[in-house]
């Protein structure tokens, strides 16, 4: 009986491998003739997403621990880290090896594609919001950007939602190279070009992404020039207006200054890889590897920038973290002190009475004085 069971298990495994081989031979996957390269691309992508997820959690944990969410600039960083964390989950759950005949797997692949597009859009929108906040704070001194917080949140979560449902038209979500996204090839017709999907890829993501990167670059350049000009002009005698500008630069601009650069850097190699594919219609393995390394890495790069901040470095030690935990776990703060009473004999000897934080002398001689 045991050999028979072993043969049955072996036959099932052989059938499973044969089905997978058939799937890889007909499915529209990246590098269809080189399974090793495809596995490297997918595994590197998932690994970098896990690193990015940990980085996003570090930023969110640090802001929560030291109660930095009270400050508007820290809340903007928190929103971007939450978006980066959600985007990392979309990269982590991505997969290519599934049975194309299963309707459940097909629907799961469509859900992956929707979630990936939506979370990438939220990261882009929050990066644009932070860059615009820097631009507005440096160019318009009397503008209170705190009033724009609800606008940032609404645009960053609702606009991506409306855009991400568009590919459901004509069933455009599906297997796209190495993961589930907007498909550019029709797996039902031997991987022939799916022109509507190619148009959607550019219309709902790559076009807005290129435009967003250009806007980030332009606004960031203007902010850096403005800061440079102001720094050179802040010389001479004391001026209260100059001091206010310096304080505003320290509190509203400097904490956010490097985050647009982080997003720009994370999109650099994916953009180059996409442009190369648009020109040559082939995938370059080195560019694809760089693409999957940097595309999900926003959370990790944010954590590096956040950890290199002077205030964060000062608190990034065991004593500060332990004190912050103890402070958060304290139920109440002592706000009253016991009142000491005194007898009539003590009053006659000019002994002070203690009330709360201070002391009051009640001797008759001091009252006469």
mmCIF file of N, CA, C and O in Angstrom, residues 123-124 127 131 209-210 212-218 220-221 258-271 294 298 301:
data_model
loop_
_atom_site.group_PDB
_atom_site.id
_atom_site.type_symbol
_atom_site.label_atom_id
_atom_site.label_comp_id
_atom_site.label_asym_id
_atom_site.label_seq_id
_atom_site.Cartn_x
_atom_site.Cartn_y
_atom_site.Cartn_z
ATOM 1 N N UNK A 123 0.472 57.104 -2.975
ATOM 2 C CA UNK A 123 1.848 57.548 -2.711
ATOM 3 C C UNK A 123 2.188 58.753 -3.572
ATOM 4 O O UNK A 123 2.771 59.741 -3.094
ATOM 5 N N UNK A 124 1.823 58.698 -4.852
ATOM 6 C CA UNK A 124 2.081 59.829 -5.754
ATOM 7 C C UNK A 124 1.365 61.085 -5.281
ATOM 8 O O UNK A 124 1.954 62.181 -5.268
ATOM 9 N N UNK A 127 3.012 62.532 -2.172
ATOM 10 C CA UNK A 127 4.287 63.155 -2.542
ATOM 11 C C UNK A 127 4.040 64.520 -3.177
ATOM 12 O O UNK A 127 4.758 65.504 -2.883
ATOM 13 N N UNK A 131 5.131 68.232 -1.629
ATOM 14 C CA UNK A 131 5.887 69.173 -2.458
ATOM 15 C C UNK A 131 5.137 70.488 -2.613
ATOM 16 O O UNK A 131 5.739 71.566 -2.528
ATOM 17 N N UNK A 209 2.122 59.841 -13.933
ATOM 18 C CA UNK A 209 3.374 59.701 -13.182
ATOM 19 C C UNK A 209 4.453 60.611 -13.744
ATOM 20 O O UNK A 209 5.142 61.326 -12.983
ATOM 21 N N UNK A 210 4.628 60.620 -15.067
ATOM 22 C CA UNK A 210 5.629 61.506 -15.678
ATOM 23 C C UNK A 210 5.301 62.962 -15.395
ATOM 24 O O UNK A 210 6.201 63.763 -15.092
ATOM 25 N N UNK A 212 3.545 64.118 -12.837
ATOM 26 C CA UNK A 212 3.762 64.358 -11.408
ATOM 27 C C UNK A 212 5.228 64.515 -11.069
ATOM 28 O O UNK A 212 5.605 65.383 -10.267
ATOM 29 N N UNK A 213 6.082 63.685 -11.673
ATOM 30 C CA UNK A 213 7.525 63.803 -11.431
ATOM 31 C C UNK A 213 8.034 65.151 -11.922
ATOM 32 O O UNK A 213 8.862 65.805 -11.258
ATOM 33 N N UNK A 214 7.537 65.596 -13.086
ATOM 34 C CA UNK A 214 7.951 66.903 -13.608
ATOM 35 C C UNK A 214 7.516 68.032 -12.667
ATOM 36 O O UNK A 214 8.294 68.962 -12.389
ATOM 37 N N UNK A 215 6.280 67.956 -12.154
ATOM 38 C CA UNK A 215 5.801 68.987 -11.224
ATOM 39 C C UNK A 215 6.616 68.980 -9.927
ATOM 40 O O UNK A 215 6.951 70.038 -9.394
ATOM 41 N N UNK A 216 6.914 67.792 -9.422
ATOM 42 C CA UNK A 216 7.724 67.700 -8.204
ATOM 43 C C UNK A 216 9.094 68.328 -8.425
ATOM 44 O O UNK A 216 9.593 69.087 -7.587
ATOM 45 N N UNK A 217 9.693 68.038 -9.563
ATOM 46 C CA UNK A 217 11.017 68.575 -9.867
ATOM 47 C C UNK A 217 10.986 70.103 -9.983
ATOM 48 O O UNK A 217 11.854 70.797 -9.434
ATOM 49 N N UNK A 218 9.973 70.634 -10.673
ATOM 50 C CA UNK A 218 9.877 72.089 -10.854
ATOM 51 C C UNK A 218 9.637 72.789 -9.521
ATOM 52 O O UNK A 218 10.330 73.762 -9.169
ATOM 53 N N UNK A 220 10.146 71.700 -6.485
ATOM 54 C CA UNK A 220 11.272 71.493 -5.574
ATOM 55 C C UNK A 220 12.439 72.407 -5.936
ATOM 56 O O UNK A 220 13.102 72.964 -5.056
ATOM 57 N N UNK A 221 12.676 72.590 -7.233
ATOM 58 C CA UNK A 221 13.746 73.495 -7.669
ATOM 59 C C UNK A 221 13.446 74.925 -7.245
ATOM 60 O O UNK A 221 14.332 75.647 -6.764
ATOM 61 N N UNK A 258 13.328 66.658 2.210
ATOM 62 C CA UNK A 258 13.947 65.551 1.500
ATOM 63 C C UNK A 258 12.954 64.514 0.982
ATOM 64 O O UNK A 258 13.323 63.645 0.192
ATOM 65 N N UNK A 259 11.697 64.591 1.381
ATOM 66 C CA UNK A 259 10.744 63.550 0.997
ATOM 67 C C UNK A 259 10.364 63.584 -0.484
ATOM 68 O O UNK A 259 10.203 62.517 -1.096
ATOM 69 N N UNK A 260 10.214 64.758 -1.116
ATOM 70 C CA UNK A 260 10.023 64.735 -2.573
ATOM 71 C C UNK A 260 11.211 64.125 -3.308
ATOM 72 O O UNK A 260 11.031 63.434 -4.323
ATOM 73 N N UNK A 261 12.424 64.345 -2.787
ATOM 74 C CA UNK A 261 13.605 63.743 -3.402
ATOM 75 C C UNK A 261 13.553 62.224 -3.297
ATOM 76 O O UNK A 261 13.956 61.502 -4.230
ATOM 77 N N UNK A 262 13.071 61.721 -2.172
ATOM 78 C CA UNK A 262 12.936 60.273 -1.983
ATOM 79 C C UNK A 262 12.014 59.677 -3.042
ATOM 80 O O UNK A 262 12.340 58.655 -3.678
ATOM 81 N N UNK A 263 10.870 60.307 -3.245
ATOM 82 C CA UNK A 263 9.929 59.781 -4.237
ATOM 83 C C UNK A 263 10.495 59.889 -5.643
ATOM 84 O O UNK A 263 10.358 58.965 -6.460
ATOM 85 N N UNK A 264 11.131 61.017 -5.941
ATOM 86 C CA UNK A 264 11.728 61.204 -7.262
ATOM 87 C C UNK A 264 12.775 60.127 -7.527
ATOM 88 O O UNK A 264 12.841 59.553 -8.623
ATOM 89 N N UNK A 265 13.594 59.832 -6.548
ATOM 90 C CA UNK A 265 14.652 58.830 -6.702
ATOM 91 C C UNK A 265 14.059 57.430 -6.872
ATOM 92 O O UNK A 265 14.564 56.621 -7.651
ATOM 93 N N UNK A 266 12.980 57.135 -6.139
ATOM 94 C CA UNK A 266 12.366 55.805 -6.248
ATOM 95 C C UNK A 266 11.709 55.590 -7.601
ATOM 96 O O UNK A 266 11.547 54.436 -8.034
ATOM 97 N N UNK A 267 11.315 56.663 -8.286
ATOM 98 C CA UNK A 267 10.665 56.548 -9.594
ATOM 99 C C UNK A 267 11.652 56.643 -10.754
ATOM 100 O O UNK A 267 11.250 56.462 -11.915
ATOM 101 N N UNK A 268 12.924 56.921 -10.482
ATOM 102 C CA UNK A 268 13.884 57.165 -11.551
ATOM 103 C C UNK A 268 14.094 55.931 -12.427
ATOM 104 O O UNK A 268 13.899 55.973 -13.654
ATOM 105 N N UNK A 269 14.480 54.814 -11.834
ATOM 106 C CA UNK A 269 14.768 53.614 -12.625
ATOM 107 C C UNK A 269 13.509 52.978 -13.215
ATOM 108 O O UNK A 269 13.558 52.481 -14.354
ATOM 109 N N UNK A 270 12.372 52.945 -12.494
ATOM 110 C CA UNK A 270 11.152 52.464 -13.160
ATOM 111 C C UNK A 270 10.788 53.284 -14.395
ATOM 112 O O UNK A 270 10.319 52.719 -15.391
ATOM 113 N N UNK A 271 11.007 54.607 -14.334
ATOM 114 C CA UNK A 271 10.710 55.446 -15.495
ATOM 115 C C UNK A 271 11.648 55.123 -16.651
ATOM 116 O O UNK A 271 11.218 55.010 -17.810
ATOM 117 N N UNK A 294 13.726 49.566 -6.823
ATOM 118 C CA UNK A 294 13.425 50.922 -6.364
ATOM 119 C C UNK A 294 11.935 51.250 -6.364
ATOM 120 O O UNK A 294 11.511 52.126 -5.607
ATOM 121 N N UNK A 298 9.929 53.066 -1.399
ATOM 122 C CA UNK A 298 9.652 54.393 -0.846
ATOM 123 C C UNK A 298 9.671 54.370 0.681
ATOM 124 O O UNK A 298 10.248 55.262 1.327
ATOM 125 N N UNK A 301 13.318 54.214 2.076
ATOM 126 C CA UNK A 301 14.025 55.476 1.887
ATOM 127 C C UNK A 301 13.485 56.560 2.824
ATOM 128 O O UNK A 301 14.244 57.387 3.342
#
